[in-house]
PDB file of C-alpha atoms in Angstrom:
ATOM      1  CA  UNK A   1      -0.245   5.318  27.036  1.00 47.00           C
ATOM      2  CA  UNK A   2      -0.389   8.481  28.304  1.00 52.00           C
ATOM      3  CA  UNK A   3      -0.926  10.308  31.776  1.00 60.00           C
ATOM      4  CA  UNK A   4      -4.738  11.431  29.934  1.00 71.00           C
ATOM      5  CA  UNK A   5      -5.297   8.242  28.552  1.00 73.00           C
ATOM      6  CA  UNK A   6      -8.123   6.397  30.807  1.00 78.00           C
ATOM      7  CA  UNK A   7      -7.346   2.702  31.249  1.00 77.00           C
ATOM      8  CA  UNK A   8     -11.159   2.073  30.852  1.00 77.00           C
ATOM      9  CA  UNK A   9     -11.827   3.640  27.539  1.00 81.00           C
ATOM     10  CA  UNK A  10      -7.691   2.497  25.662  1.00 87.00           C
ATOM     11  CA  UNK A  11      -8.333   0.615  22.964  1.00 89.00           C
ATOM     12  CA  UNK A  12      -6.376  -1.930  21.934  1.00 89.00           C
ATOM     13  CA  UNK A  13      -4.889  -4.828  18.221  1.00 89.00           C
ATOM     14  CA  UNK A  14      -2.802  -7.262  17.759  1.00 90.00           C
ATOM     15  CA  UNK A  15      -1.115  -8.195  14.527  1.00 85.00           C
ATOM     16  CA  UNK A  16       0.996 -10.523  13.505  1.00 89.00           C
ATOM     17  CA  UNK A  17       3.291 -10.811  10.505  1.00 90.00           C
ATOM     18  CA  UNK A  18       5.551 -13.044   8.474  1.00 88.00           C
ATOM     19  CA  UNK A  19       9.124 -13.026   8.476  1.00 87.00           C
ATOM     20  CA  UNK A  20      10.079 -10.334   5.932  1.00 83.00           C
ATOM     21  CA  UNK A  21      13.581 -11.792   5.264  1.00 81.00           C
ATOM     22  CA  UNK A  22      11.808 -15.168   3.830  1.00 71.00           C
ATOM     23  CA  UNK A  23       9.391 -12.802   1.717  1.00 67.00           C
ATOM     24  CA  UNK A  24      12.404 -10.913   0.298  1.00 71.00           C
ATOM     25  CA  UNK A  25      14.006 -14.139  -0.737  1.00 72.00           C
ATOM     26  CA  UNK A  26      11.457 -15.220  -3.445  1.00 68.00           C
ATOM     27  CA  UNK A  27      11.376 -11.961  -5.002  1.00 68.00           C
ATOM     28  CA  UNK A  28      14.464 -12.948  -7.351  1.00 71.00           C
ATOM     29  CA  UNK A  29      13.422 -16.052  -7.899  1.00 85.00           C
ATOM     30  CA  UNK A  30       9.239 -14.702  -9.691  1.00 92.00           C
ATOM     31  CA  UNK A  31       8.336 -12.255 -11.921  1.00 95.00           C
ATOM     32  CA  UNK A  32       6.501  -8.963 -10.244  1.00 95.00           C
ATOM     33  CA  UNK A  33       3.240 -10.352 -11.267  1.00 96.00           C
ATOM     34  CA  UNK A  34       3.957 -13.410 -10.434  1.00 95.00           C
ATOM     35  CA  UNK A  35       4.709 -12.266  -6.684  1.00 94.00           C
ATOM     36  CA  UNK A  36       1.387  -9.836  -7.025  1.00 95.00           C
ATOM     37  CA  UNK A  37      -0.495 -12.729  -7.726  1.00 95.00           C
ATOM     38  CA  UNK A  38       0.362 -14.751  -5.594  1.00 93.00           C
ATOM     39  CA  UNK A  39      -0.311 -12.596  -2.535  1.00 93.00           C
ATOM     40  CA  UNK A  40      -3.537 -12.024  -3.708  1.00 95.00           C
ATOM     41  CA  UNK A  41      -4.178 -15.233  -3.662  1.00 95.00           C
ATOM     42  CA  UNK A  42      -2.686 -16.098  -0.287  1.00 91.00           C
ATOM     43  CA  UNK A  43      -0.318 -18.302  -1.544  1.00 90.00           C
ATOM     44  CA  UNK A  44       2.025 -15.935  -0.708  1.00 90.00           C
ATOM     45  CA  UNK A  45       2.456 -13.510   2.862  1.00 90.00           C
ATOM     46  CA  UNK A  46       1.318 -10.187   2.320  1.00 89.00           C
ATOM     47  CA  UNK A  47       4.173  -7.922   3.078  1.00 91.00           C
ATOM     48  CA  UNK A  48       3.912  -6.887   7.274  1.00 92.00           C
ATOM     49  CA  UNK A  49       3.177  -3.242   6.068  1.00 94.00           C
ATOM     50  CA  UNK A  50      -0.458  -4.910   4.501  1.00 94.00           C
ATOM     51  CA  UNK A  51      -0.508  -6.180   8.225  1.00 94.00           C
ATOM     52  CA  UNK A  52       0.237  -3.220  10.165  1.00 94.00           C
ATOM     53  CA  UNK A  53      -2.345  -0.963   7.975  1.00 96.00           C
ATOM     54  CA  UNK A  54      -4.907  -4.195   7.868  1.00 95.00           C
ATOM     55  CA  UNK A  55      -5.389  -4.079   3.900  1.00 95.00           C
ATOM     56  CA  UNK A  56      -8.585  -5.788   2.865  1.00 94.00           C
ATOM     57  CA  UNK A  57      -7.619  -6.626  -0.440  1.00 95.00           C
ATOM     58  CA  UNK A  58      -5.309  -6.600  -3.483  1.00 97.00           C
ATOM     59  CA  UNK A  59      -5.679  -7.026  -6.985  1.00 97.00           C
ATOM     60  CA  UNK A  60      -2.749  -7.580 -10.091  1.00 97.00           C
ATOM     61  CA  UNK A  61      -2.869  -7.184 -12.911  1.00 97.00           C
ATOM     62  CA  UNK A  62      -0.353  -5.873 -15.606  1.00 97.00           C
ATOM     63  CA  UNK A  63       0.404  -2.303 -15.396  1.00 98.00           C
ATOM     64  CA  UNK A  64      -2.102  -1.444 -12.291  1.00 98.00           C
ATOM     65  CA  UNK A  65      -2.754  -2.724  -8.813  1.00 98.00           C
ATOM     66  CA  UNK A  66      -5.615  -2.069  -6.238  1.00 98.00           C
ATOM     67  CA  UNK A  67      -5.461  -2.228  -3.067  1.00 98.00           C
ATOM     68  CA  UNK A  68      -8.657  -1.510  -0.435  1.00 98.00           C
ATOM     69  CA  UNK A  69      -8.658  -0.790   2.856  1.00 98.00           C
ATOM     70  CA  UNK A  70     -11.455  -0.515   5.707  1.00 98.00           C
ATOM     71  CA  UNK A  71     -11.353   3.056   7.589  1.00 98.00           C
ATOM     72  CA  UNK A  72     -10.263   2.222  11.342  1.00 97.00           C
ATOM     73  CA  UNK A  73     -10.390   4.206  14.519  1.00 96.00           C
ATOM     74  CA  UNK A  74      -6.441   3.025  14.510  1.00 96.00           C
ATOM     75  CA  UNK A  75      -6.090   4.839  11.583  1.00 97.00           C
ATOM     76  CA  UNK A  76      -6.695   8.286  13.328  1.00 97.00           C
ATOM     77  CA  UNK A  77      -5.210  11.388  13.780  1.00 97.00           C
ATOM     78  CA  UNK A  78      -5.654  13.288  16.611  1.00 96.00           C
ATOM     79  CA  UNK A  79      -8.509  15.326  14.795  1.00 96.00           C
ATOM     80  CA  UNK A  80     -10.769  12.430  14.116  1.00 97.00           C
ATOM     81  CA  UNK A  81      -9.833  11.238  10.802  1.00 98.00           C
ATOM     82  CA  UNK A  82      -7.128   9.095   8.695  1.00 98.00           C
ATOM     83  CA  UNK A  83      -3.577  10.117   8.980  1.00 98.00           C
ATOM     84  CA  UNK A  84      -2.299  11.034   5.854  1.00 98.00           C
ATOM     85  CA  UNK A  85       0.389   8.398   6.635  1.00 98.00           C
ATOM     86  CA  UNK A  86      -1.958   5.779   6.119  1.00 98.00           C
ATOM     87  CA  UNK A  87      -3.139   7.432   3.019  1.00 98.00           C
ATOM     88  CA  UNK A  88       0.297   8.072   1.828  1.00 98.00           C
ATOM     89  CA  UNK A  89       0.950   4.847   2.185  1.00 98.00           C
ATOM     90  CA  UNK A  90      -1.538   3.354   0.406  1.00 98.00           C
ATOM     91  CA  UNK A  91      -1.016   5.571  -2.113  1.00 98.00           C
ATOM     92  CA  UNK A  92       2.511   4.470  -2.292  1.00 98.00           C
ATOM     93  CA  UNK A  93       1.600   1.149  -2.637  1.00 98.00           C
ATOM     94  CA  UNK A  94      -0.646   1.314  -5.613  1.00 98.00           C
ATOM     95  CA  UNK A  95       1.649   2.706  -7.543  1.00 98.00           C
ATOM     96  CA  UNK A  96       4.150   1.190  -6.733  1.00 98.00           C
ATOM     97  CA  UNK A  97       3.368  -2.230  -7.075  1.00 98.00           C
ATOM     98  CA  UNK A  98       1.987  -1.073 -10.553  1.00 98.00           C
ATOM     99  CA  UNK A  99       5.394  -0.994 -11.584  1.00 98.00           C
ATOM    100  CA  UNK A 100       6.382  -4.251  -9.691  1.00 97.00           C
ATOM    101  CA  UNK A 101       3.262  -5.968 -12.074  1.00 98.00           C
ATOM    102  CA  UNK A 102       5.356  -5.226 -14.984  1.00 98.00           C
ATOM    103  CA  UNK A 103       8.581  -6.323 -14.198  1.00 97.00           C
ATOM    104  CA  UNK A 104      10.708  -9.107 -14.417  1.00 96.00           C
ATOM    105  CA  UNK A 105      12.013 -11.671 -12.299  1.00 94.00           C
ATOM    106  CA  UNK A 106      14.711 -10.598 -11.231  1.00 92.00           C
ATOM    107  CA  UNK A 107      14.406  -7.256 -11.904  1.00 94.00           C
ATOM    108  CA  UNK A 108      13.106  -5.031  -8.250  1.00 93.00           C
ATOM    109  CA  UNK A 109      11.722  -1.350  -8.057  1.00 95.00           C
ATOM    110  CA  UNK A 110      12.152   1.571  -4.864  1.00 96.00           C
ATOM    111  CA  UNK A 111      10.016   4.680  -5.042  1.00 97.00           C
ATOM    112  CA  UNK A 112      12.409   8.176  -5.623  1.00 98.00           C
ATOM    113  CA  UNK A 113       9.187  10.070  -4.221  1.00 98.00           C
ATOM    114  CA  UNK A 114       6.115  10.133  -3.849  1.00 98.00           C
ATOM    115  CA  UNK A 115       3.367  13.799  -4.249  1.00 98.00           C
ATOM    116  CA  UNK A 116      -0.118  13.167  -2.851  1.00 98.00           C
ATOM    117  CA  UNK A 117      -3.237  15.450  -3.001  1.00 98.00           C
ATOM    118  CA  UNK A 118      -5.191  15.228  -0.025  1.00 98.00           C
ATOM    119  CA  UNK A 119      -8.571  16.034  -1.337  1.00 98.00           C
ATOM    120  CA  UNK A 120     -11.200  14.404   0.809  1.00 98.00           C
ATOM    121  CA  UNK A 121     -11.385  13.944   4.575  1.00 98.00           C
ATOM    122  CA  UNK A 122     -11.403  10.401   5.395  1.00 98.00           C
ATOM    123  CA  UNK A 123     -12.920   8.350   8.416  1.00 98.00           C
ATOM    124  CA  UNK A 124     -14.974   5.246   9.051  1.00 98.00           C
ATOM    125  CA  UNK A 125     -17.847   6.242   7.982  1.00 98.00           C
ATOM    126  CA  UNK A 126     -15.879   6.723   4.864  1.00 98.00           C
ATOM    127  CA  UNK A 127     -16.052   2.888   3.834  1.00 98.00           C
ATOM    128  CA  UNK A 128     -13.658   0.826   1.775  1.00 98.00           C
ATOM    129  CA  UNK A 129     -11.553   2.517   0.192  1.00 98.00           C
ATOM    130  CA  UNK A 130     -10.134   1.191  -3.098  1.00 98.00           C
ATOM    131  CA  UNK A 131      -6.545   2.289  -3.826  1.00 98.00           C
ATOM    132  CA  UNK A 132      -6.241   2.074  -7.820  1.00 98.00           C
ATOM    133  CA  UNK A 133      -2.476   2.420  -9.577  1.00 98.00           C
ATOM    134  CA  UNK A 134      -1.269   2.410 -12.942  1.00 98.00           C
ATOM    135  CA  UNK A 135       1.926   2.717 -14.553  1.00 98.00           C
ATOM    136  CA  UNK A 136       2.316   5.994 -16.737  1.00 98.00           C
ATOM    137  CA  UNK A 137       5.580   5.346 -18.144  1.00 98.00           C
ATOM    138  CA  UNK A 138       8.237   2.846 -17.762  1.00 97.00           C
ATOM    139  CA  UNK A 139      11.962   3.490 -19.073  1.00 96.00           C
ATOM    140  CA  UNK A 140      15.317   1.169 -18.618  1.00 95.00           C
ATOM    141  CA  UNK A 141      15.551   2.811 -15.033  1.00 97.00           C
ATOM    142  CA  UNK A 142      12.858   4.677 -13.711  1.00 98.00           C
ATOM    143  CA  UNK A 143       8.908   4.401 -14.052  1.00 98.00           C
ATOM    144  CA  UNK A 144       6.179   7.064 -12.944  1.00 98.00           C
ATOM    145  CA  UNK A 145       2.998   5.787 -11.649  1.00 98.00           C
ATOM    146  CA  UNK A 146      -0.102   7.460 -10.587  1.00 98.00           C
ATOM    147  CA  UNK A 147      -2.828   6.042  -7.697  1.00 98.00           C
ATOM    148  CA  UNK A 148      -7.131   6.945  -7.052  1.00 98.00           C
ATOM    149  CA  UNK A 149      -7.970   6.443  -4.085  1.00 98.00           C
ATOM    150  CA  UNK A 150     -11.717   7.018  -4.082  1.00 98.00           C
ATOM    151  CA  UNK A 151     -14.291   5.822  -1.231  1.00 98.00           C
ATOM    152  CA  UNK A 152     -17.426   3.953  -0.674  1.00 98.00           C
ATOM    153  CA  UNK A 153     -19.084   6.712  -2.633  1.00 98.00           C
ATOM    154  CA  UNK A 154     -17.170   6.290  -5.453  1.00 98.00           C
ATOM    155  CA  UNK A 155     -15.360   9.909  -4.970  1.00 98.00           C
ATOM    156  CA  UNK A 156     -11.887  10.232  -5.149  1.00 98.00           C
ATOM    157  CA  UNK A 157     -10.067  11.378  -1.466  1.00 98.00           C
ATOM    158  CA  UNK A 158      -6.612  11.640  -2.746  1.00 98.00           C
ATOM    159  CA  UNK A 159      -4.705  11.643  -5.895  1.00 98.00           C
ATOM    160  CA  UNK A 160      -0.417  11.133  -6.199  1.00 98.00           C
ATOM    161  CA  UNK A 161       2.215  10.481  -8.303  1.00 98.00           C
ATOM    162  CA  UNK A 162       4.991   8.500  -7.734  1.00 98.00           C
ATOM    163  CA  UNK A 163       8.640   7.970  -9.763  1.00 98.00           C
ATOM    164  CA  UNK A 164      10.289   5.118  -9.139  1.00 98.00           C
ATOM    165  CA  UNK A 165      13.777   3.416 -10.220  1.00 98.00           C
ATOM    166  CA  UNK A 166      14.612  -0.332 -11.294  1.00 98.00           C
ATOM    167  CA  UNK A 167      16.776  -2.335 -10.395  1.00 96.00           C
ATOM    168  CA  UNK A 168      18.884  -5.582 -11.252  1.00 93.00           C
ATOM    169  CA  UNK A 169      18.362  -7.503  -7.754  1.00 86.00           C
ATOM    170  CA  UNK A 170      21.578  -8.224  -5.841  1.00 80.00           C
ATOM    171  CA  UNK A 171      22.028 -12.191  -6.905  1.00 69.00           C
ATOM    172  CA  UNK A 172      19.763 -12.771  -9.382  1.00 61.00           C
TER     173      UNK A 172
END
């Protein structure tokens, strides 16, 4: 707490997450689609980042993943809008997980870059955000994906493209 915060008005938030090492140990045995669908169904815990940002939902189909989030005050930057890092996290996750949805067991991925365009400010009043990713092109070693983030009114608030590196997972 900084000296300028009044303890009487300080808001707090508590959250938990599953052991990420346990989650990672399952990745090499299932296809990306199987993992994502198990997370969406609640059979596998989400990765800790999803708990951190309080993501509301996940839907996966081959080549496309959709993540929803209800903007909250704890997402805000000093200007009173959702921080660009939260928006970028949604975009990166939807784009990269779209690539993941196409991968067989034993193949992993990592984001190589993320190019984000912020188009509109997001606040609590924006309502539920829906971020949908899609694979645009995929080769043996790299994949290109995009993600679009819309507010509850269907207005585009941000867009991103991402390149992912594909690799065989150790021990797979």
